[in-house]
Coordinates of C-alpha atoms and ligand atoms in Angstrom, one line a residue:
X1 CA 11.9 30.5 1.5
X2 CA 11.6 27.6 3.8
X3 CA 9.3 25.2 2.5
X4 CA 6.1 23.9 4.7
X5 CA 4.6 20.4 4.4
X6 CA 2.1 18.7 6.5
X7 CA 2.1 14.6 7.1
X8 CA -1.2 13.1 7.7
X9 CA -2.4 10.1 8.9
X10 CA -5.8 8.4 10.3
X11 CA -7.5 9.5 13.2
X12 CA -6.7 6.0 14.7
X13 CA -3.1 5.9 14.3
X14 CA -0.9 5.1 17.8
X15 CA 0.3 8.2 18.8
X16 CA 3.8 6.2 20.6
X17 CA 6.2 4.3 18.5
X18 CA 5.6 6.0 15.6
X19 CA 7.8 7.8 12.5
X20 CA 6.9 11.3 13.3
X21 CA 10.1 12.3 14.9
X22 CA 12.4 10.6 11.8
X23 CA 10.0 12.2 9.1
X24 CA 10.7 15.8 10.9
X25 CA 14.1 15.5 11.4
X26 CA 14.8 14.4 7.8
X27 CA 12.5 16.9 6.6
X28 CA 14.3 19.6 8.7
X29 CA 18.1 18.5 6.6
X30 CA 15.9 19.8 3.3
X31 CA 15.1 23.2 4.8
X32 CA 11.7 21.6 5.4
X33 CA 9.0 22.5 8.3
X34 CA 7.0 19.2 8.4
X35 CA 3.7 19.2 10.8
X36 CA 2.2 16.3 11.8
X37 CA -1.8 16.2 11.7
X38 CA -4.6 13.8 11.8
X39 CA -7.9 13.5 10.0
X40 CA -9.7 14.6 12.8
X41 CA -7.2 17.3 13.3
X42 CA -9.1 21.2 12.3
X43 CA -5.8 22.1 11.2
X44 CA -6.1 19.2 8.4
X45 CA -8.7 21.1 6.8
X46 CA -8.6 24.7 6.0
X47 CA -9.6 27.5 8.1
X48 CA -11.6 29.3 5.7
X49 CA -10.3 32.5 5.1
X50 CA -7.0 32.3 6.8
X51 CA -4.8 33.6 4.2
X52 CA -1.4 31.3 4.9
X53 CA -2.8 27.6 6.0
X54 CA -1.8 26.8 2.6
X55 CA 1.2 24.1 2.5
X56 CA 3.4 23.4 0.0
X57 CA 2.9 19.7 0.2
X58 CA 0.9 16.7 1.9
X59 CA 2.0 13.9 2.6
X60 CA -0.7 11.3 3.2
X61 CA -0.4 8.2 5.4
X62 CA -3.3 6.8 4.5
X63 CA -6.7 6.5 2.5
X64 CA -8.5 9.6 2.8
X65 CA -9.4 10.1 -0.7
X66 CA -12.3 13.6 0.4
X67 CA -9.3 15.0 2.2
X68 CA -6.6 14.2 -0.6
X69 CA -9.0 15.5 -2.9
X70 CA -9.6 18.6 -1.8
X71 CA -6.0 19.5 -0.9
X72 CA -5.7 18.7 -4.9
X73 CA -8.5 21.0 -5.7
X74 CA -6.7 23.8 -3.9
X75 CA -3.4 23.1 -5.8
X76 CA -1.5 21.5 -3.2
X77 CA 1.0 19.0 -4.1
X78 CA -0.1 15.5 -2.7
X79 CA 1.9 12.6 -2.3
X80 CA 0.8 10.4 -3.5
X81 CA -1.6 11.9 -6.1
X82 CA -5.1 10.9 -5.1
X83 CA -5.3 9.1 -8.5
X84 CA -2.4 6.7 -7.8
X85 CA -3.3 6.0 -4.4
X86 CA -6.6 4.6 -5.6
X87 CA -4.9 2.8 -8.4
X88 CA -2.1 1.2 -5.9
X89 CA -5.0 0.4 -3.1
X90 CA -6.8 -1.8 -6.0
X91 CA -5.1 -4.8 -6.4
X92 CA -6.8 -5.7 -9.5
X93 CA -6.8 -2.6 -11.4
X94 CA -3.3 -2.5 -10.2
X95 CA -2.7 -5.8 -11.8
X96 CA -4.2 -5.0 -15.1
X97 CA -2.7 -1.5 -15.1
X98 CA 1.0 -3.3 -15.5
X99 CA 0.6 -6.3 -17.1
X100 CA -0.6 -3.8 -20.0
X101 CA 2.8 -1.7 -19.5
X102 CA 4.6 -5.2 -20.1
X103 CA 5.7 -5.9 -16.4
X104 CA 5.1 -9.6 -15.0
X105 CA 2.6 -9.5 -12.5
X106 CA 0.9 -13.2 -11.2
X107 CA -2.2 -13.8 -13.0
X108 CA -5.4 -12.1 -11.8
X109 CA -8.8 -12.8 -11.6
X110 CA -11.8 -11.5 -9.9
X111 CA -15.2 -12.7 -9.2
X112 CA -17.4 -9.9 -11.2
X113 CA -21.0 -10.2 -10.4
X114 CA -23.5 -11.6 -7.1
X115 CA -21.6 -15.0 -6.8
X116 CA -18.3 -16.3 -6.9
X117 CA -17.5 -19.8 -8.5
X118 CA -18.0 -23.4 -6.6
X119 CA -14.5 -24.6 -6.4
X120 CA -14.3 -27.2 -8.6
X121 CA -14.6 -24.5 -11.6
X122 CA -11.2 -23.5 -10.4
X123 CA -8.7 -25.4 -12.0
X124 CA -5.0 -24.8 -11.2
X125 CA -3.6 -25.6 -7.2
X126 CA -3.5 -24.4 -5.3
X127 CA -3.8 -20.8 -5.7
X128 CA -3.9 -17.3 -3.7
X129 CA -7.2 -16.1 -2.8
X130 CA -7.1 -12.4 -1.7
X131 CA -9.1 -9.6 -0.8
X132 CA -8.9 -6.7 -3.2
X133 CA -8.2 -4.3 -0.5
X134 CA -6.0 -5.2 2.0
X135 CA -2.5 -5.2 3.8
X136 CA -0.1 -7.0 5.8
X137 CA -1.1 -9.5 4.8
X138 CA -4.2 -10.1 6.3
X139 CA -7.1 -11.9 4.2
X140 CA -4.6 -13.5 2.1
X141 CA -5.0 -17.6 1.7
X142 CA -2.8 -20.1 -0.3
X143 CA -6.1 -22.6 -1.0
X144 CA -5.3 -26.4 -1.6
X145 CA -8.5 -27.5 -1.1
X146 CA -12.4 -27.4 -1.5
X147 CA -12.6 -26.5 2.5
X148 CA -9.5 -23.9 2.7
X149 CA -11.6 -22.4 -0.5
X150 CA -15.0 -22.1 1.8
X151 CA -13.1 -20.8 4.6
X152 CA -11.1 -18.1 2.8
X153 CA -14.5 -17.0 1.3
X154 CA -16.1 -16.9 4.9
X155 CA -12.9 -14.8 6.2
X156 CA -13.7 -12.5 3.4
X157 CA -17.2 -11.8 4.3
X158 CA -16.5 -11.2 8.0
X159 CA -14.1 -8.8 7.2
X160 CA -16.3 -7.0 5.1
X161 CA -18.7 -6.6 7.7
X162 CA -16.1 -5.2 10.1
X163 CA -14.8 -2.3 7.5
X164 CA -18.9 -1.9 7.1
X165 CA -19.1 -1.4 11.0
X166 CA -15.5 1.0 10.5
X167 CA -17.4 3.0 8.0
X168 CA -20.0 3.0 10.5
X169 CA -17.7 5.1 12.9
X170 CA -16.2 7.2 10.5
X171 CA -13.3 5.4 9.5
X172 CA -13.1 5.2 5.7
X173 CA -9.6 3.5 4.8
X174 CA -11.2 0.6 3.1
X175 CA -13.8 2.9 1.1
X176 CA -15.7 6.0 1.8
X177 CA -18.9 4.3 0.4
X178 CA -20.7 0.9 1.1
X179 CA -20.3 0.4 -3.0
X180 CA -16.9 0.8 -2.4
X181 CA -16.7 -0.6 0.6
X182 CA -18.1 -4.0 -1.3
X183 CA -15.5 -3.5 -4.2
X184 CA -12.4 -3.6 -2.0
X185 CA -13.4 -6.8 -0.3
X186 CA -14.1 -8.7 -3.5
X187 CA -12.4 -11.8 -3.6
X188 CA -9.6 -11.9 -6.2
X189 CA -8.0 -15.3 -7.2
X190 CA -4.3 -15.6 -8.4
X191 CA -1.9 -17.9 -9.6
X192 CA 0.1 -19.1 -7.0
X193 CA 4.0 -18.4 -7.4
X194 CA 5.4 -21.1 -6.2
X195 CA 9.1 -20.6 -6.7
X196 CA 8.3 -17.0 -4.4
X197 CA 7.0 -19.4 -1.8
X198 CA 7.5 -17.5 2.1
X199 CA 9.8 -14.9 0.1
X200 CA 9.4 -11.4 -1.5
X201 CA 11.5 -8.7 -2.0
X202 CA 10.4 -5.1 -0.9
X203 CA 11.7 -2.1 -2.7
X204 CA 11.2 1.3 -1.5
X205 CA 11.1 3.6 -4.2
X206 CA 11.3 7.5 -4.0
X207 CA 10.7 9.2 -7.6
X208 CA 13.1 7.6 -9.9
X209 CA 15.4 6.6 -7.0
X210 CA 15.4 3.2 -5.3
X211 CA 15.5 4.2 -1.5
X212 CA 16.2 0.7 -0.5
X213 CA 15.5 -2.7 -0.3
X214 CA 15.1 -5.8 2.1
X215 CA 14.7 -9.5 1.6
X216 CA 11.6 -10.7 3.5
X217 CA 11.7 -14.4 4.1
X218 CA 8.9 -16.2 6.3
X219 CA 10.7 -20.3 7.2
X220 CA 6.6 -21.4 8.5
X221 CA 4.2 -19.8 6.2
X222 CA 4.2 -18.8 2.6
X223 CA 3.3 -14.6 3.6
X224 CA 6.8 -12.8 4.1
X225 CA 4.9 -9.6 5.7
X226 CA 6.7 -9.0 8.7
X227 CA 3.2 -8.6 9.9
X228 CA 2.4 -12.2 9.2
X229 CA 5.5 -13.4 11.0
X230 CA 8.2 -12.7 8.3
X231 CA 12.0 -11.8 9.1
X232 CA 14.2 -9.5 7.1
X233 CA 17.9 -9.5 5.7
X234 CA 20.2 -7.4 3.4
X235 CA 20.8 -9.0 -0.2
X236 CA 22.4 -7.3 -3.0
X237 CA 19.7 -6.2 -5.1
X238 CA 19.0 -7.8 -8.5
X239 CA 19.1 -5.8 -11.4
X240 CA 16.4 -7.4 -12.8
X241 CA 14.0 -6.2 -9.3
X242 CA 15.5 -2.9 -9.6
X243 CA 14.3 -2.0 -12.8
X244 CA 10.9 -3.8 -12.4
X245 CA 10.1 -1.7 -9.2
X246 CA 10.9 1.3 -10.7
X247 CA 8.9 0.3 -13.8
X248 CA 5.8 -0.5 -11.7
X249 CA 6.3 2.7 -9.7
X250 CA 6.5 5.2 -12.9
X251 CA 3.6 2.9 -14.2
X252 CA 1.3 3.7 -10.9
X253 CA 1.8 7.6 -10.8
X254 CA 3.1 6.9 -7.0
X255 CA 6.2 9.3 -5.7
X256 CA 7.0 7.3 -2.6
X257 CA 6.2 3.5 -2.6
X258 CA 6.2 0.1 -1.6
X259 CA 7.1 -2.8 -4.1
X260 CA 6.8 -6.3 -3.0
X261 CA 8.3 -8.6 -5.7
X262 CA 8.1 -12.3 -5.9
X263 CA 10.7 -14.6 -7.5
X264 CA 9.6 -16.2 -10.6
X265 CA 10.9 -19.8 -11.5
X266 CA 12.9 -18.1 -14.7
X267 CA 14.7 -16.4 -12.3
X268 CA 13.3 -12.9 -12.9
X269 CA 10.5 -11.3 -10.6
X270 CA 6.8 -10.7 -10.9
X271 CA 5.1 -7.9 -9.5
X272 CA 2.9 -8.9 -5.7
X273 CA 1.7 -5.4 -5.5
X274 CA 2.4 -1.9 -5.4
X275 CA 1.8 0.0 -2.0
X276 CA 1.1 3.8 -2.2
X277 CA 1.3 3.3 2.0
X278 CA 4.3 1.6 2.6
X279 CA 5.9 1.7 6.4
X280 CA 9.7 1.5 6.2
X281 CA 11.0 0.1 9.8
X282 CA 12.2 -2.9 7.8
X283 CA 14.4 -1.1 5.7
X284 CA 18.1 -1.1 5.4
X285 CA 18.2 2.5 4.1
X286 CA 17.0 5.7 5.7
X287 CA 13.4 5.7 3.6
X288 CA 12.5 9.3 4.8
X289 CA 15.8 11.1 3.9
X290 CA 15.4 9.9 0.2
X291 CA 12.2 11.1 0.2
X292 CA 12.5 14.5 0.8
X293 CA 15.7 14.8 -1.0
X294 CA 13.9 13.6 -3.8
X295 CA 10.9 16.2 -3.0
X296 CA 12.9 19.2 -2.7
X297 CA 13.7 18.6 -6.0
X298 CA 9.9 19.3 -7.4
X299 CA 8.4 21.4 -4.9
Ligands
LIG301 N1 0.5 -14.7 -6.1 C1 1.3 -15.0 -5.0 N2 2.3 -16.0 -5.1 C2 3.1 -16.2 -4.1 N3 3.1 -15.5 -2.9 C3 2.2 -14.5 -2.8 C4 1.3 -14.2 -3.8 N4 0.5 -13.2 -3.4 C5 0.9 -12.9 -2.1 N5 1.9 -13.7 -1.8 C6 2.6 -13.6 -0.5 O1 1.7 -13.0 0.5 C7 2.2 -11.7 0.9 C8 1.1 -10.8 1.1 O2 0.4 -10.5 -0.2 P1 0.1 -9.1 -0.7 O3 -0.6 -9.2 -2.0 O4 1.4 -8.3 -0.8 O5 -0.9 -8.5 0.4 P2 -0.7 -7.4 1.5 O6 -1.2 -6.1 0.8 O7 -1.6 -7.8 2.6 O8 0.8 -7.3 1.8 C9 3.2 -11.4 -0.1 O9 4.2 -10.5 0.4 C10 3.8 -12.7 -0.5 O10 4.8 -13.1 0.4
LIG302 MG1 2.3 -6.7 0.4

Protein backbone atom coordinates (compact mmCIF):
# COMPACT_ATOMS: atom_id res chain seq x y z
CA UNK A 1 0.00 0.00 0.00
CA UNK A 2 1.28 3.42 -0.73
CA UNK A 3 2.88 4.83 2.09
CA UNK A 4 1.80 8.52 3.58
CA UNK A 5 4.18 10.89 5.31
CA UNK A 6 3.68 14.45 6.28
CA UNK A 7 6.82 17.16 6.29
CA UNK A 8 6.45 19.89 8.83
CA UNK A 9 7.99 23.01 9.39
CA UNK A 10 7.46 26.40 11.54
CA UNK A 11 4.60 28.51 11.15
CA UNK A 12 7.22 31.13 9.93
CA UNK A 13 8.84 29.41 7.28
CA UNK A 14 8.92 31.37 3.61
CA UNK A 15 6.41 29.80 1.66
CA UNK A 16 8.69 30.70 -1.94
CA UNK A 17 12.07 29.27 -2.57
CA UNK A 18 11.65 26.52 -0.59
CA UNK A 19 12.40 22.38 -0.73
CA UNK A 20 8.81 21.38 -0.88
CA UNK A 21 8.57 20.62 -4.42
CA UNK A 22 12.20 18.39 -4.33
CA UNK A 23 11.04 16.54 -1.05
CA UNK A 24 7.62 15.56 -2.97
CA UNK A 25 8.96 14.59 -6.01
CA UNK A 26 11.66 12.38 -4.36
CA UNK A 27 9.24 11.07 -2.08
CA UNK A 28 6.86 10.27 -4.97
CA UNK A 29 10.14 7.84 -6.78
CA UNK A 30 9.61 5.68 -3.26
CA UNK A 31 5.83 5.17 -3.76
CA UNK A 32 5.56 7.88 -1.15
CA UNK A 33 2.52 10.61 -0.74
CA UNK A 34 4.42 13.37 1.12
CA UNK A 35 2.11 16.53 2.44
CA UNK A 36 3.48 19.46 3.35
CA UNK A 37 2.07 21.20 6.68
CA UNK A 38 2.87 23.76 9.15
CA UNK A 39 2.61 24.17 12.96
CA UNK A 40 -0.24 26.25 12.62
CA UNK A 41 -1.64 23.97 10.08
CA UNK A 42 -5.11 21.89 11.82
CA UNK A 43 -4.13 19.20 9.72
CA UNK A 44 -0.75 19.05 11.83
CA UNK A 45 -2.65 17.95 14.67
CA UNK A 46 -5.21 15.32 14.66
CA UNK A 47 -8.75 15.55 14.00
CA UNK A 48 -9.94 13.77 16.83
CA UNK A 49 -11.89 10.93 15.83
CA UNK A 50 -11.15 10.83 12.24
CA UNK A 51 -10.20 7.34 11.82
CA UNK A 52 -7.32 7.65 8.79
CA UNK A 53 -5.26 11.22 9.68
CA UNK A 54 -2.81 8.81 10.88
CA UNK A 55 0.69 8.94 8.78
CA UNK A 56 3.12 6.60 8.49
CA UNK A 57 5.83 9.10 9.15
CA UNK A 58 6.76 12.86 10.09
CA UNK A 59 9.26 14.53 9.08
CA UNK A 60 10.11 17.52 11.19
CA UNK A 61 11.76 20.69 9.92
CA UNK A 62 12.18 22.12 12.94
CA UNK A 63 11.98 22.35 16.86
CA UNK A 64 8.55 21.54 17.87
CA UNK A 65 9.26 19.22 20.60
CA UNK A 66 4.83 19.24 22.02
CA UNK A 67 4.10 18.45 18.35
CA UNK A 68 6.95 15.72 17.86
CA UNK A 69 5.94 14.43 21.00
CA UNK A 70 2.74 13.67 20.57
CA UNK A 71 3.04 12.25 17.02
CA UNK A 72 5.46 9.79 19.15
CA UNK A 73 2.74 9.16 21.69
CA UNK A 74 0.43 7.97 18.92
CA UNK A 75 3.14 5.66 17.40
CA UNK A 76 4.07 7.58 14.48
CA UNK A 77 7.50 7.33 13.20
CA UNK A 78 9.34 10.79 13.64
CA UNK A 79 12.28 11.77 12.09
CA UNK A 80 14.22 12.73 13.85
CA UNK A 81 13.10 11.00 17.22
CA UNK A 82 12.17 13.82 19.60
CA UNK A 83 14.95 12.51 21.76
CA UNK A 84 17.78 13.12 19.27
CA UNK A 85 16.49 16.32 18.16
CA UNK A 86 16.89 17.66 21.67
CA UNK A 87 20.18 15.99 22.04
CA UNK A 88 21.53 17.46 18.49
CA UNK A 89 19.97 21.08 19.31
CA UNK A 90 22.26 21.10 22.70
CA UNK A 91 25.51 21.79 21.84
CA UNK A 92 26.95 20.85 25.03
CA UNK A 93 25.15 17.74 25.88
CA UNK A 94 26.00 17.02 22.29
CA UNK A 95 29.53 17.49 23.09
CA UNK A 96 29.68 15.35 26.06
CA UNK A 97 27.46 12.76 24.55
CA UNK A 98 30.52 11.95 21.88
CA UNK A 99 33.43 12.66 23.46
CA UNK A 100 32.19 9.71 25.80
CA UNK A 101 31.61 7.43 22.57
CA UNK A 102 35.37 8.23 21.83
CA UNK A 103 34.94 10.73 18.85
CA UNK A 104 37.05 14.04 18.84
CA UNK A 105 34.94 16.81 19.51
CA UNK A 106 36.78 20.53 20.47
CA UNK A 107 36.85 21.01 24.13
CA UNK A 108 33.60 22.26 25.82
CA UNK A 109 32.81 24.22 28.58
CA UNK A 110 29.84 25.97 29.96
CA UNK A 111 29.18 28.61 32.32
CA UNK A 112 26.93 26.54 35.05
CA UNK A 113 25.37 28.81 37.53
CA UNK A 114 24.16 33.03 37.77
CA UNK A 115 27.54 34.33 36.49
CA UNK A 116 29.95 33.59 33.90
CA UNK A 117 33.79 34.11 34.55
CA UNK A 118 35.74 37.67 34.24
CA UNK A 119 38.01 37.00 31.37
CA UNK A 120 41.20 36.85 32.70
CA UNK A 121 40.12 33.36 34.41
CA UNK A 122 40.12 32.18 30.84
CA UNK A 123 43.37 31.09 29.92
CA UNK A 124 43.94 29.71 26.38
CA UNK A 125 43.44 32.37 23.08
CA UNK A 126 41.74 32.98 21.70
CA UNK A 127 38.81 30.79 21.86
CA UNK A 128 35.03 30.27 20.49
CA UNK A 129 32.50 31.62 22.50
CA UNK A 130 29.02 30.26 21.43
CA UNK A 131 25.58 30.19 22.25
CA UNK A 132 24.32 26.73 23.22
CA UNK A 133 21.41 26.95 20.85
CA UNK A 134 21.99 28.33 17.76
CA UNK A 135 22.59 28.08 13.88
CA UNK A 136 24.18 29.42 10.97
CA UNK A 137 26.22 30.61 12.53
CA UNK A 138 24.88 33.31 14.24
CA UNK A 139 26.08 34.15 18.05
CA UNK A 140 29.28 32.45 17.38
CA UNK A 141 32.64 34.65 18.27
CA UNK A 142 36.40 33.80 17.89
CA UNK A 143 37.42 36.08 21.21
CA UNK A 144 41.11 37.47 21.32
CA UNK A 145 40.55 39.86 23.76
CA UNK A 146 39.17 41.14 27.11
CA UNK A 147 36.55 43.57 24.91
CA UNK A 148 35.56 40.90 22.03
CA UNK A 149 34.91 38.74 25.40
CA UNK A 150 32.37 41.66 26.85
CA UNK A 151 30.91 42.01 23.58
CA UNK A 152 30.21 38.34 22.65
CA UNK A 153 28.63 38.17 26.22
CA UNK A 154 26.37 41.32 25.42
CA UNK A 155 25.34 39.67 21.87
CA UNK A 156 24.34 36.74 23.94
CA UNK A 157 22.02 38.46 26.19
CA UNK A 158 20.25 40.47 23.45
CA UNK A 159 19.58 37.53 21.68
CA UNK A 160 18.07 35.96 24.52
CA UNK A 161 15.73 38.58 24.97
CA UNK A 162 14.63 38.32 21.29
CA UNK A 163 13.84 34.33 21.46
CA UNK A 164 12.07 35.51 25.04
CA UNK A 165 9.94 38.04 22.90
CA UNK A 166 9.64 34.87 20.03
CA UNK A 167 8.29 32.80 22.76
CA UNK A 168 6.20 35.62 23.54
CA UNK A 169 4.36 35.15 19.97
CA UNK A 170 4.28 31.57 19.98
CA UNK A 171 7.29 30.68 18.42
CA UNK A 172 9.12 28.01 20.44
CA UNK A 173 12.25 26.91 18.22
CA UNK A 174 14.76 28.03 20.82
CA UNK A 175 12.63 26.39 23.80
CA UNK A 176 9.09 25.93 24.69
CA UNK A 177 9.82 27.30 28.30
CA UNK A 178 11.55 30.50 29.63
CA UNK A 179 13.86 27.72 31.71
CA UNK A 180 14.66 26.52 28.55
CA UNK A 181 14.62 29.34 26.85
CA UNK A 182 17.60 30.44 29.38
CA UNK A 183 19.47 27.04 28.91
CA UNK A 184 19.85 27.30 25.12
CA UNK A 185 21.35 30.81 25.21
CA UNK A 186 23.94 29.88 27.83
CA UNK A 187 27.17 30.85 26.81
CA UNK A 188 29.50 27.89 26.05
CA UNK A 189 33.32 28.36 25.65
CA UNK A 190 35.50 26.12 23.29
CA UNK A 191 38.81 25.56 22.31
CA UNK A 192 39.53 27.27 19.25
CA UNK A 193 40.69 24.90 16.24
CA UNK A 194 42.94 26.64 14.70
CA UNK A 195 44.20 24.41 11.93
CA UNK A 196 39.97 24.39 10.97
CA UNK A 197 40.29 28.05 10.74
CA UNK A 198 37.35 29.54 7.93
CA UNK A 199 36.94 25.73 6.93
CA UNK A 200 34.57 22.69 7.82
CA UNK A 201 33.40 20.01 6.17
CA UNK A 202 29.60 19.17 6.10
CA UNK A 203 28.38 15.67 5.71
CA UNK A 204 24.87 14.72 5.13
CA UNK A 205 24.07 11.60 6.56
CA UNK A 206 20.89 9.52 5.89
CA UNK A 207 20.73 6.23 8.30
CA UNK A 208 24.00 4.50 7.84
CA UNK A 209 24.49 6.14 4.34
CA UNK A 210 26.58 9.25 3.71
CA UNK A 211 24.20 11.23 1.35
CA UNK A 212 26.94 13.68 0.51
CA UNK A 213 29.36 16.04 1.33
CA UNK A 214 30.69 19.66 0.53
CA UNK A 215 33.77 21.55 1.50
CA UNK A 216 32.81 24.93 3.10
CA UNK A 217 35.58 27.35 3.01
CA UNK A 218 35.01 31.18 4.17
CA UNK A 219 38.70 33.36 2.66
CA UNK A 220 37.43 36.63 5.37
CA UNK A 221 36.18 35.11 8.45
CA UNK A 222 36.92 32.06 10.43
CA UNK A 223 32.63 30.80 10.20
CA UNK A 224 32.35 28.59 6.90
CA UNK A 225 28.33 28.69 7.19
CA UNK A 226 27.24 29.72 3.92
CA UNK A 227 25.05 31.88 6.10
CA UNK A 228 27.95 33.73 7.47
CA UNK A 229 29.41 34.34 4.00
CA UNK A 230 31.05 30.90 3.35
CA UNK A 231 31.52 29.33 -0.37
CA UNK A 232 31.34 25.68 -1.21
CA UNK A 233 33.31 23.13 -3.42
CA UNK A 234 33.52 19.32 -4.09
CA UNK A 235 36.53 17.42 -2.47
CA UNK A 236 36.98 13.81 -2.27
CA UNK A 237 35.87 12.86 1.07
CA UNK A 238 38.27 11.68 3.70
CA UNK A 239 37.96 8.46 5.11
CA UNK A 240 38.77 9.54 8.25
CA UNK A 241 35.38 12.28 8.06
CA UNK A 242 33.36 9.63 6.66
CA UNK A 243 33.56 7.44 9.42
CA UNK A 244 33.53 10.11 12.14
CA UNK A 245 30.18 11.54 10.74
CA UNK A 246 28.59 8.42 10.66
CA UNK A 247 29.95 7.68 14.10
CA UNK A 248 28.50 10.94 15.49
CA UNK A 249 25.23 10.32 13.64
CA UNK A 250 24.67 6.56 15.16
CA UNK A 251 25.93 8.23 18.41
CA UNK A 252 22.98 11.10 18.36
CA UNK A 253 19.95 8.73 17.47
CA UNK A 254 19.43 11.15 14.34
CA UNK A 255 18.14 9.38 10.83
CA UNK A 256 18.82 12.42 8.63
CA UNK A 257 21.54 14.91 9.60
CA UNK A 258 23.97 17.55 9.37
CA UNK A 259 27.73 17.08 10.35
CA UNK A 260 30.02 19.87 10.32
CA UNK A 261 33.58 18.69 10.85
CA UNK A 262 36.64 20.78 11.49
CA UNK A 263 40.24 19.81 10.53
CA UNK A 264 42.38 19.05 13.36
CA UNK A 265 46.29 19.83 13.15
CA UNK A 266 47.01 15.74 13.23
CA UNK A 267 45.30 15.74 10.16
CA UNK A 268 42.08 13.90 11.35
CA UNK A 269 38.75 15.86 12.15
CA UNK A 270 36.92 16.87 15.29
CA UNK A 271 33.37 17.02 15.57
CA UNK A 272 31.74 21.13 15.29
CA UNK A 273 28.30 19.84 15.81
CA UNK A 274 25.67 17.60 14.81
CA UNK A 275 22.42 19.20 13.19
CA UNK A 276 19.19 17.16 13.51
CA UNK A 277 17.88 20.41 10.99
CA UNK A 278 20.20 20.45 8.33
CA UNK A 279 19.17 22.42 4.88
CA UNK A 280 20.91 20.74 1.90
CA UNK A 281 21.03 23.48 -1.06
CA UNK A 282 24.85 23.28 -0.59
CA UNK A 283 25.13 19.82 -1.33
CA UNK A 284 26.66 17.99 -4.19
CA UNK A 285 24.31 15.02 -3.92
CA UNK A 286 20.58 14.85 -4.16
CA UNK A 287 19.99 14.90 -0.03
CA UNK A 288 16.20 14.12 -0.27
CA UNK A 289 16.37 11.09 -2.63
CA UNK A 290 18.80 9.33 -0.13
CA UNK A 291 16.57 10.04 2.45
CA UNK A 292 13.60 8.35 1.49
CA UNK A 293 15.46 5.54 -0.13
CA UNK A 294 16.82 5.01 3.01
CA UNK A 295 13.26 5.41 4.79
CA UNK A 296 11.43 3.06 2.71
CA UNK A 297 13.58 0.73 3.95
CA UNK A 298 12.11 1.01 7.87
CA UNK A 299 8.80 2.24 7.44
N1 LIG B 1 35.73 25.26 18.00
C1 LIG B 1 35.83 25.75 16.75
N2 LIG B 1 37.04 25.86 16.13
C2 LIG B 1 37.12 26.36 14.86
N3 LIG B 1 36.06 26.80 14.15
C3 LIG B 1 34.84 26.73 14.73
C4 LIG B 1 34.66 26.21 16.05
N4 LIG B 1 33.34 26.26 16.35
C5 LIG B 1 32.72 26.80 15.29
N5 LIG B 1 33.61 27.09 14.30
C6 LIG B 1 33.27 27.67 12.99
O1 LIG B 1 32.05 28.37 13.12
C7 LIG B 1 31.02 27.73 12.34
C8 LIG B 1 29.70 27.76 13.10
O2 LIG B 1 29.80 27.04 14.30
P1 LIG B 1 28.71 25.95 14.72
O3 LIG B 1 29.06 25.48 16.08
O4 LIG B 1 28.58 24.92 13.66
O5 LIG B 1 27.39 26.85 14.84
P2 LIG B 1 26.06 26.89 13.95
O6 LIG B 1 25.13 25.93 14.60
O7 LIG B 1 25.60 28.29 14.05
O8 LIG B 1 26.41 26.45 12.54
C9 LIG B 1 31.55 26.32 12.07
O9 LIG B 1 30.99 25.79 10.88
C10 LIG B 1 33.05 26.57 11.95
O10 LIG B 1 33.37 27.09 10.66
MG1 LIG C 1 27.13 24.52 12.07
Amino acid sequence: MKKRGFLIYPSTTPRENNAFEWFREAAAAYGIELEVLFYSTPAAQAPEGAPDWEPDFVIMRGYNISLSRWYESRGVKVINTTESMLLSRDKYRSAGSLALAGIPVPRTFMFHGDSVPAYPEITTSPFILKLNYGSKGENVFLIDCERGYREALEACSREKLRRIEALDRGICEFGETLEEIGYGCTPLIQEFISASSGRDIRVWVTGDEIAGHILRYNPSGFKSNFAAGGSYRRIPLPQEAASAALAAVRTSGLFFAGVDLLFDSSGGFKVCEINGNAGFRTASADIPDALFRNLVKIL
